[in-house]
Amino acid sequence: MGISYQMLLYFFWLILAVTTTGQDECSEIKCGRGGPAVRFPFKIKGKHPSHCGYPGFDLSCNENQQPVLELPGSVKFIVQKINYESKVIDVSDPDNCPQRSIRNLDISASPFNYYTLSVYNVTFFYCSGSSSPTGYDRVTCLESTPGDPVYSVPSDSYIYDSSDTILNCEKMYDIFSVPREIVYDRSDVLQLNWTRPDCWTCEFEDKKCRLNTTSTKNEIECYGKLREKTDVGKILLIAGSVLGTIVIVILFLAFYSTYRAKRIQEENQARVEMFLEDYKAFKPARYTYNDIKTITDDFKDKLGQGGYGTVYKGKLSNEVTVAVKILVNSKGDGVEFINEVGTMGRIHHVNVVRLVGYCADGYRRALVYEFLPNDSLEKFIFSENGNKDQSLSWEKLHGIALGIGKGIEYLHQGCEQRIVHFDIKPHNILLDQNFNPKICDFGLAKLCSKDQSVVSMTAARGTMGYIAPEVFSRNFGNASHKSDVYSFGMLLLEMVGGRKNVDATVEKTSQVFFPEWVYTKLSQGEEPVIRIDEDVDPTTAKKLMIVGLWCIQWNPADRPSMRVVVQMLEGEDENLTLPPNPFAANKGARMNVGMPGMPFHEHHLTVISEAEESI
C-alpha cells in the first residue's frame, strides 16, 4: 500500500509539471464565459502582450464582456465567432443596423475582406408615408419614423416603370461593394475573412504563432505546442478516485488513452467537415496533388488544353463543380506562384473568375476555379457558319461588354494594388449560366501601385491582335493599365463584327483592317452593315463600335481609362462622338513593329451589300 501511495504522489507531481509548463502569456483567453476564445493573430488589449497578436487584429472587451473589433472608419463590431482554420470571423453590429455602420467602413484599409461572392453597389431611398413603392427591399433599421420606409436598390439596376415608382422617393446615399445579405436586411451577421498572417507552417509542426519581437517587419515565429497532450482537469478528477492503488492508476491511464484517441478522431472529423464547408463557400484553399486527383476523378473529364496546361472538370461535392487547371513547366521554389495565388484569393468581383483553391505539391501545381458552363465568349462571337444556336442578341452583347468593362475597372482601381491583365481577349472571357462575363487567366498579369503610371516589363506579353503597340515596342510609349484598354477595344470590335480582327488565313491581296473599315464608314456618315442575317440593333452596334475605336487609339494618353469606358457604355448614345482617326498616321508603323497587317477581307462578313464590295 505504501508503494502505491508513493507512485500516486509521483503521478500528481507529473500532472502539476505538465499544467505549469503548458501555460504561456499568449494562451487563449475570453472576454466573457460565452464569448469566442481569442488567440493569435487576435489579441485582447490589456490582457495580451503586444507580440501575442498581429497588427490590425486588436480586440477589446466592452461593458457586457463581449469582444469588440474596431475597423477603419471608426466602425465597431461585436465578435460572435472566430474560425481559425477557415480564417473567418463572424461579427454583428451593436445597434443591430450594419447597413448604417458599413457606410463608413473602409474594408480595403483593414486586413479583412468580405467573406462572400455577392458584393453589390446599393442606393438607399427614403420614402414618405404617402409613397410606399412595391417590389423593393425594405431596410427597417434605417427608418427614423414609423411609416416612413427606407428601401435598398442595386445602383446598376433598372427602376420599375410603375405609378408607385421609387423615383418619387428621396435618395439617401450610396454604399459601394458590400455584401448582399447585409444590404438587403437578410442577416444580422457579417462574415469577414483574412489571408495574412498564415500560421499553417507553425500548425503543420504542431506549434503556436506569435510576433517575432526581434523583427521590424511583422514576421511571425513558431513556439510551444499547439495541442496539449493532456486534459488536466479531467485527469486530476479521475486521479482523485484512484488513491492508494496502482491498479486503479493503470486503469485510469488506460481510460485516458482511449478518451484521447476518440478526441483525436473527433477533431479529424471536424476538420474534414470544415474543409467541405470551405468548398461550398468558395474560399481559396490549399490542396494536395492527391486531392486534385480525387476532385477530377483521376483527370477523367478534359475541358481543354493549351500552352498553359490542361483544364479538367471536377467536383468538390455534389453541389459544387469546378474547373481544375494543371499547370505545365512549373519550376522554381514556388514563392512567386504562392504570391500570385494570394493575390488572386483577394479578388472578389462578379465579373472576375473566382479562385477556389490551388495545389503547390513540389513541382506539381494546379489552380482550381469556379466552373462556368457556357465556356468562353470566343465560342459565341466566332461561331462557324453563322450558327444561330450559338449567337447572342445585341442586348446580351452590350451587357457582356459592360460586365467585362466593370471587371477590368475593378482590376485597375478596386484592388489594393492595380492588376494589369495584359491578355484581354474573347478566349479569356468565360460566361456563366446567365451569360454574365467573368475575366480569367491571370498568367501574364502584373501588379503595380495605383499611383504608378508605368509597368516595367522585360519582354512583350499578350496575344497577337490584342497587344497594344507600346507593349510590342517601347518606341510607342510605356506599357501601363491603358494597354488593357487597347485590348478591350479590339475585343469590342470583334464582338460587333462577329469575326476576328486578325485572320491569318486571308491572302495578302485586297485586305482591309476591320476596325479601319468601321472607322471609314462611320466618319462618312454611313452605317457599317454587319450581321445582316440577325436582328440588328444599329444603335447598340454603333455604340460598341465608337467605344471600341476610342479604346484602340495608338497613343496610350489618348485612350480613356476603364472607368470612363464603363461610363460611355452606360451613357446615352447621343453623347458619344467619333474619336480622332487612330489609323491615318500609323499604317506604316503597324508593319514596322512587326505587327501583322491585321487583315480583314469583306467576304468574312456574314452579308455585305454589292455597293460595299468595291472597297
Tab-separated table of N, CA, C and O in Angstrom, residues 259-345:
chain	number	residue	atom	x	y	z
A	259	TYR	N	-9.877	7.731	-24.280
A	259	TYR	CA	-10.552	9.024	-24.444
A	259	TYR	C	-9.805	9.922	-25.417
A	259	TYR	O	-10.394	10.579	-26.280
A	260	ARG	N	-8.463	9.947	-25.283
A	260	ARG	CA	-7.650	10.809	-26.145
A	260	ARG	C	-7.740	10.371	-27.596
A	260	ARG	O	-7.834	11.201	-28.520
A	261	ALA	N	-7.737	9.051	-27.818
A	261	ALA	CA	-7.841	8.543	-29.187
A	261	ALA	C	-9.178	8.951	-29.812
A	261	ALA	O	-9.258	9.338	-30.984
A	262	LYS	N	-10.250	8.881	-29.005
A	262	LYS	CA	-11.567	9.271	-29.504
A	262	LYS	C	-11.612	10.769	-29.794
A	262	LYS	O	-12.193	11.222	-30.792
A	263	ARG	N	-10.968	11.564	-28.937
A	263	ARG	CA	-10.937	13.016	-29.110
A	263	ARG	C	-10.223	13.395	-30.408
A	263	ARG	O	-10.673	14.264	-31.172
A	264	ILE	N	-9.106	12.722	-30.668
A	264	ILE	CA	-8.367	12.998	-31.903
A	264	ILE	C	-9.209	12.641	-33.121
A	264	ILE	O	-9.222	13.354	-34.128
A	265	GLN	N	-9.918	11.518	-33.040
A	265	GLN	CA	-10.776	11.108	-34.146
A	265	GLN	C	-11.874	12.151	-34.401
A	265	GLN	O	-12.174	12.480	-35.560
A	266	GLU	N	-12.451	12.693	-33.324
A	266	GLU	CA	-13.492	13.714	-33.478
A	266	GLU	C	-12.914	14.992	-34.074
A	266	GLU	O	-13.551	15.651	-34.898
A	267	GLU	N	-11.699	15.375	-33.669
A	267	GLU	CA	-11.069	16.572	-34.212
A	267	GLU	C	-10.807	16.411	-35.705
A	267	GLU	O	-11.006	17.342	-36.489
A	268	ASN	N	-10.336	15.236	-36.103
A	268	ASN	CA	-10.084	14.992	-37.520
A	268	ASN	C	-11.369	15.075	-38.334
A	268	ASN	O	-11.395	15.624	-39.439
A	269	GLN	N	-12.465	14.503	-37.790
A	269	GLN	CA	-13.736	14.551	-38.492
A	269	GLN	C	-14.227	15.992	-38.618
A	269	GLN	O	-14.742	16.401	-39.668
A	270	ALA	N	-14.049	16.782	-37.563
A	270	ALA	CA	-14.458	18.191	-37.608
A	270	ALA	C	-13.650	18.954	-38.643
A	270	ALA	O	-14.162	19.836	-39.344
A	271	ARG	N	-12.354	18.610	-38.766
A	271	ARG	CA	-11.507	19.274	-39.745
A	271	ARG	C	-11.973	18.962	-41.177
A	271	ARG	O	-11.978	19.822	-42.051
A	272	VAL	N	-12.378	17.715	-41.415
A	272	VAL	CA	-12.896	17.323	-42.723
A	272	VAL	C	-14.182	18.083	-43.036
A	272	VAL	O	-14.386	18.591	-44.148
A	273	GLU	N	-15.077	18.189	-42.043
A	273	GLU	CA	-16.336	18.899	-42.257
A	273	GLU	C	-16.080	20.371	-42.573
A	273	GLU	O	-16.733	20.956	-43.437
A	274	MET	N	-15.129	20.986	-41.869
A	274	MET	CA	-14.807	22.380	-42.135
A	274	MET	C	-14.209	22.537	-43.521
A	274	MET	O	-14.447	23.524	-44.224
A	275	PHE	N	-13.419	21.555	-43.936
A	275	PHE	CA	-12.835	21.554	-45.275
A	275	PHE	C	-13.937	21.590	-46.330
A	275	PHE	O	-13.892	22.363	-47.288
A	276	LEU	N	-14.979	20.775	-46.145
A	276	LEU	CA	-16.092	20.745	-47.093
A	276	LEU	C	-16.874	22.051	-47.063
A	276	LEU	O	-17.358	22.517	-48.096
A	277	GLU	N	-17.026	22.665	-45.884
A	277	GLU	CA	-17.711	23.949	-45.814
A	277	GLU	C	-16.942	25.019	-46.579
A	277	GLU	O	-17.519	25.896	-47.210
A	278	ASP	N	-15.612	24.957	-46.519
A	278	ASP	CA	-14.792	25.900	-47.278
A	278	ASP	C	-15.049	25.747	-48.766
A	278	ASP	O	-15.073	26.720	-49.520
A	279	TYR	N	-15.194	24.507	-49.223
A	279	TYR	CA	-15.508	24.282	-50.626
A	279	TYR	C	-16.798	25.000	-51.007
A	279	TYR	O	-16.872	25.706	-52.015
A	280	LYS	N	-17.843	24.799	-50.196
A	280	LYS	CA	-19.146	25.367	-50.539
A	280	LYS	C	-19.098	26.882	-50.572
A	280	LYS	O	-19.815	27.520	-51.323
A	281	ALA	N	-18.284	27.484	-49.738
A	281	ALA	CA	-18.222	28.941	-49.656
A	281	ALA	C	-17.225	29.544	-50.636
A	281	ALA	O	-17.024	30.743	-50.647
A	282	PHE	N	-16.591	28.710	-51.478
A	282	PHE	CA	-15.607	29.188	-52.447
A	282	PHE	C	-14.481	29.977	-51.780
A	282	PHE	O	-14.037	30.995	-52.282
A	283	LYS	N	-14.024	29.490	-50.655
A	283	LYS	CA	-12.863	30.115	-50.031
A	283	LYS	C	-11.604	29.462	-50.602
A	283	LYS	O	-11.503	28.253	-50.618
A	284	PRO	N	-10.610	30.270	-51.069
A	284	PRO	CA	-9.400	29.656	-51.616
A	284	PRO	C	-8.753	28.734	-50.595
A	284	PRO	O	-8.525	29.113	-49.460
A	285	ALA	N	-8.487	27.512	-51.005
A	285	ALA	CA	-7.914	26.512	-50.102
A	285	ALA	C	-6.716	25.866	-50.771
A	285	ALA	O	-6.565	25.889	-51.993
A	286	ARG	N	-5.863	25.285	-49.955
A	286	ARG	CA	-4.686	24.602	-50.480
A	286	ARG	C	-4.949	23.104	-50.511
A	286	ARG	O	-5.341	22.514	-49.509
A	287	TYR	N	-4.726	22.483	-51.678
A	287	TYR	CA	-4.974	21.064	-51.854
A	287	TYR	C	-3.667	20.327	-52.132
A	287	TYR	O	-2.710	20.903	-52.671
A	288	THR	N	-3.641	19.058	-51.778
A	288	THR	CA	-2.531	18.201	-52.179
A	288	THR	C	-2.800	17.678	-53.594
A	288	THR	O	-3.910	17.803	-54.121
A	289	TYR	N	-1.784	17.078	-54.172
A	289	TYR	CA	-1.965	16.522	-55.514
A	289	TYR	C	-2.963	15.365	-55.489
A	289	TYR	O	-3.738	15.176	-56.446
A	290	ASN	N	-3.000	14.616	-54.389
A	290	ASN	CA	-3.996	13.544	-54.262
A	290	ASN	C	-5.410	14.112	-54.188
A	290	ASN	O	-6.358	13.515	-54.710
A	291	ASP	N	-5.554	15.299	-53.528
A	291	ASP	CA	-6.863	15.962	-53.517
A	291	ASP	C	-7.293	16.295	-54.941
A	291	ASP	O	-8.460	16.099	-55.317
A	292	ILE	N	-6.354	16.821	-55.734
A	292	ILE	CA	-6.662	17.213	-57.116
A	292	ILE	C	-7.096	16.000	-57.928
A	292	ILE	O	-8.051	16.056	-58.720
A	293	LYS	N	-6.412	14.867	-57.727
A	293	LYS	CA	-6.789	13.652	-58.450
A	293	LYS	C	-8.189	13.195	-58.053
A	293	LYS	O	-8.976	12.744	-58.895
A	294	THR	N	-8.502	13.348	-56.764
A	294	THR	CA	-9.845	12.957	-56.312
A	294	THR	C	-10.911	13.887	-56.879
A	294	THR	O	-11.967	13.443	-57.339
A	295	ILE	N	-10.628	15.189	-56.852
A	295	ILE	CA	-11.596	16.181	-57.342
A	295	ILE	C	-11.904	15.957	-58.819
A	295	ILE	O	-13.052	16.080	-59.257
A	296	THR	N	-10.888	15.610	-59.611
A	296	THR	CA	-11.076	15.437	-61.061
A	296	THR	C	-11.386	13.996	-61.448
A	296	THR	O	-11.459	13.694	-62.651
A	297	ASP	N	-11.556	13.116	-60.447
A	297	ASP	CA	-11.796	11.697	-60.721
A	297	ASP	C	-10.687	11.146	-61.617
A	297	ASP	O	-10.929	10.553	-62.668
A	298	ASP	N	-9.424	11.370	-61.176
A	298	ASP	CA	-8.227	10.957	-61.914
A	298	ASP	C	-8.202	11.554	-63.315
A	298	ASP	O	-7.902	10.877	-64.305
A	299	PHE	N	-8.530	12.861	-63.410
A	299	PHE	CA	-8.444	13.626	-64.665
A	299	PHE	C	-9.301	12.988	-65.765
A	299	PHE	O	-8.856	12.807	-66.896
A	300	LYS	N	-10.519	12.670	-65.403
A	300	LYS	CA	-11.416	11.944	-66.306
A	300	LYS	C	-12.024	12.840	-67.388
A	300	LYS	O	-12.086	12.458	-68.547
A	301	ASP	N	-12.478	14.057	-67.009
A	301	ASP	CA	-13.252	14.905	-67.928
A	301	ASP	C	-12.405	16.107	-68.347
A	301	ASP	O	-12.287	17.090	-67.636
A	302	LYS	N	-11.815	16.031	-69.544
A	302	LYS	CA	-10.942	17.085	-70.049
A	302	LYS	C	-11.752	18.162	-70.744
A	302	LYS	O	-12.553	17.886	-71.634
A	303	LEU	N	-11.543	19.433	-70.318
A	303	LEU	CA	-12.281	20.548	-70.914
A	303	LEU	C	-11.510	21.257	-72.009
A	303	LEU	O	-12.103	21.809	-72.939
A	304	GLY	N	-10.190	21.281	-71.935
A	304	GLY	CA	-9.396	21.984	-72.942
A	304	GLY	C	-7.921	21.886	-72.635
A	304	GLY	O	-7.506	21.423	-71.573
A	305	GLN	N	-7.100	22.328	-73.602
A	305	GLN	CA	-5.651	22.245	-73.446
A	305	GLN	C	-5.007	23.388	-74.206
A	305	GLN	O	-5.505	23.830	-75.242
A	306	GLY	N	-3.902	23.916	-73.663
A	306	GLY	CA	-3.164	24.981	-74.315
A	306	GLY	C	-1.746	25.016	-73.803
A	306	GLY	O	-1.296	24.111	-73.094
A	307	GLY	N	-1.026	26.086	-74.161
A	307	GLY	CA	0.359	26.201	-73.735
A	307	GLY	C	0.503	26.325	-72.236
A	307	GLY	O	1.545	26.008	-71.665
A	308	TYR	N	-0.560	26.795	-71.560
A	308	TYR	CA	-0.542	26.962	-70.107
A	308	TYR	C	-0.682	25.636	-69.384
A	308	TYR	O	-0.339	25.505	-68.218
A	309	GLY	N	-1.267	24.627	-70.040
A	309	GLY	CA	-1.532	23.354	-69.396
A	309	GLY	C	-2.866	22.792	-69.850
A	309	GLY	O	-3.364	23.112	-70.921
A	310	THR	N	-3.453	21.938	-69.022
A	310	THR	CA	-4.705	21.261	-69.363
A	310	THR	C	-5.750	21.551	-68.291
A	310	THR	O	-5.435	21.591	-67.107
A	311	VAL	N	-7.000	21.748	-68.728
A	311	VAL	CA	-8.102	22.043	-67.816
A	311	VAL	C	-9.042	20.839	-67.749
A	311	VAL	O	-9.440	20.293	-68.786
A	312	TYR	N	-9.390	20.441	-66.526
A	312	TYR	CA	-10.284	19.311	-66.309
A	312	TYR	C	-11.491	19.772	-65.483
A	312	TYR	O	-11.394	20.686	-64.658
A	313	LYS	N	-12.599	19.112	-65.704
A	313	LYS	CA	-13.799	19.354	-64.901
A	313	LYS	C	-13.717	18.505	-63.637
A	313	LYS	O	-13.280	17.358	-63.676
A	314	GLY	N	-14.131	19.087	-62.510
A	314	GLY	CA	-14.060	18.351	-61.260
A	314	GLY	C	-15.215	18.701	-60.348
A	314	GLY	O	-16.016	19.599	-60.632
A	315	LYS	N	-15.296	18.000	-59.234
A	315	LYS	CA	-16.355	18.236	-58.263
A	315	LYS	C	-15.784	18.236	-56.854
A	315	LYS	O	-15.021	17.346	-56.485
A	316	LEU	N	-16.163	19.269	-56.089
A	316	LEU	CA	-15.798	19.306	-54.675
A	316	LEU	C	-16.848	18.599	-53.832
A	316	LEU	O	-16.562	18.081	-52.771
A	317	SER	N	-18.092	18.632	-54.310
A	317	SER	CA	-19.193	17.936	-53.669
A	317	SER	C	-20.265	17.756	-54.731
A	317	SER	O	-20.071	18.095	-55.893
A	318	ASN	N	-21.415	17.222	-54.352
A	318	ASN	CA	-22.494	17.036	-55.313
A	318	ASN	C	-23.039	18.357	-55.825
A	318	ASN	O	-23.644	18.421	-56.893
A	319	GLU	N	-22.849	19.453	-55.044
A	319	GLU	CA	-23.404	20.733	-55.432
A	319	GLU	C	-22.405	21.650	-56.125
A	319	GLU	O	-22.795	22.578	-56.820
A	320	VAL	N	-21.105	21.456	-55.926
A	320	VAL	CA	-20.101	22.406	-56.385
A	320	VAL	C	-19.226	21.779	-57.472
A	320	VAL	O	-18.515	20.805	-57.217
A	321	THR	N	-19.299	22.341	-58.687
A	321	THR	CA	-18.468	21.906	-59.813
A	321	THR	C	-17.370	22.929	-60.029
A	321	THR	O	-17.603	24.137	-59.928
A	322	VAL	N	-16.168	22.472	-60.351
A	322	VAL	CA	-15.021	23.366	-60.535
A	322	VAL	C	-14.284	23.008	-61.823
A	322	VAL	O	-14.482	21.943	-62.403
A	323	ALA	N	-13.436	23.952	-62.250
A	323	ALA	CA	-12.521	23.723	-63.362
A	323	ALA	C	-11.102	23.711	-62.800
A	323	ALA	O	-10.694	24.658	-62.121
A	324	VAL	N	-10.355	22.660	-63.055
A	324	VAL	CA	-9.017	22.488	-62.487
A	324	VAL	C	-7.988	22.623	-63.599
A	324	VAL	O	-7.986	21.839	-64.551
A	325	LYS	N	-7.124	23.629	-63.494
A	325	LYS	CA	-6.083	23.863	-64.492
A	325	LYS	C	-4.768	23.283	-63.973
A	325	LYS	O	-4.215	23.748	-62.972
A	326	ILE	N	-4.271	22.239	-64.637
A	326	ILE	CA	-2.990	21.631	-64.286
A	326	ILE	C	-1.901	22.382	-65.048
A	326	ILE	O	-1.838	22.342	-66.274
A	327	LEU	N	-1.028	23.091	-64.328
A	327	LEU	CA	-0.019	23.922	-64.969
A	327	LEU	C	1.167	23.079	-65.433
A	327	LEU	O	1.518	22.074	-64.816
A	328	VAL	N	1.789	23.511	-66.527
A	328	VAL	CA	2.975	22.841	-67.041
A	328	VAL	C	4.170	23.770	-66.864
A	328	VAL	O	4.022	24.977	-66.689
A	329	ASN	N	5.363	23.185	-66.938
A	329	ASN	CA	6.619	23.934	-66.822
A	329	ASN	C	6.676	24.750	-65.538
A	329	ASN	O	7.133	25.885	-65.518
A	330	SER	N	6.155	24.195	-64.435
A	330	SER	CA	6.202	24.880	-63.139
A	330	SER	C	7.541	24.594	-62.476
A	330	SER	O	7.800	23.479	-62.049
A	331	LYS	N	8.387	25.614	-62.398
A	331	LYS	CA	9.728	25.431	-61.838
A	331	LYS	C	9.943	26.442	-60.716
A	331	LYS	O	9.116	27.312	-60.456
A	332	GLY	N	11.084	26.360	-60.063
A	332	GLY	CA	11.427	27.285	-59.008
A	332	GLY	C	10.955	26.823	-57.647
A	332	GLY	O	10.427	25.739	-57.473
A	333	ASP	N	11.175	27.694	-56.634
A	333	ASP	CA	10.824	27.313	-55.268
A	333	ASP	C	9.356	27.557	-54.956
A	333	ASP	O	8.909	27.275	-53.845
A	334	GLY	N	8.586	28.083	-55.868
A	334	GLY	CA	7.148	28.237	-55.678
A	334	GLY	C	6.734	29.514	-54.996
A	334	GLY	O	5.540	29.754	-54.809
A	335	VAL	N	7.686	30.400	-54.615
A	335	VAL	CA	7.325	31.625	-53.905
A	335	VAL	C	6.460	32.525	-54.785
A	335	VAL	O	5.429	33.037	-54.355
A	336	GLU	N	6.873	32.712	-56.047
A	336	GLU	CA	6.094	33.561	-56.947
A	336	GLU	C	4.704	32.976	-57.183
A	336	GLU	O	3.712	33.702	-57.263
A	337	PHE	N	4.637	31.661	-57.286
A	337	PHE	CA	3.339	31.004	-57.503
A	337	PHE	C	2.415	31.248	-56.314
A	337	PHE	O	1.246	31.617	-56.477
A	338	ILE	N	2.916	31.077	-55.084
A	338	ILE	CA	2.108	31.285	-53.895
A	338	ILE	C	1.689	32.753	-53.788
A	338	ILE	O	0.554	33.063	-53.415
A	339	ASN	N	2.604	33.673	-54.131
A	339	ASN	CA	2.247	35.092	-54.087
A	339	ASN	C	1.124	35.410	-55.065
A	339	ASN	O	0.216	36.179	-54.765
A	340	GLU	N	1.184	34.796	-56.265
A	340	GLU	CA	0.130	35.033	-57.252
A	340	GLU	C	-1.202	34.487	-56.762
A	340	GLU	O	-2.246	35.124	-56.910
A	341	VAL	N	-1.165	33.309	-56.138
A	341	VAL	CA	-2.391	32.723	-55.602
A	341	VAL	C	-2.953	33.604	-54.491
A	341	VAL	O	-4.168	33.826	-54.401
A	342	GLY	N	-2.070	34.127	-53.632
A	342	GLY	CA	-2.530	35.016	-52.571
A	342	GLY	C	-3.202	36.260	-53.118
A	342	GLY	O	-4.190	36.739	-52.570
A	343	THR	N	-2.653	36.785	-54.223
A	343	THR	CA	-3.266	37.954	-54.855
A	343	THR	C	-4.620	37.606	-55.448
A	343	THR	O	-5.609	38.314	-55.255
A	344	MET	N	-4.691	36.489	-56.179
A	344	MET	CA	-5.955	36.070	-56.786
A	344	MET	C	-7.005	35.792	-55.717
A	344	MET	O	-8.193	36.029	-55.927
A	345	GLY	N	-6.578	35.287	-54.555
A	345	GLY	CA	-7.524	34.975	-53.500
A	345	GLY	C	-8.201	36.207	-52.922
A	345	GLY	O	-9.234	36.108	-52.268
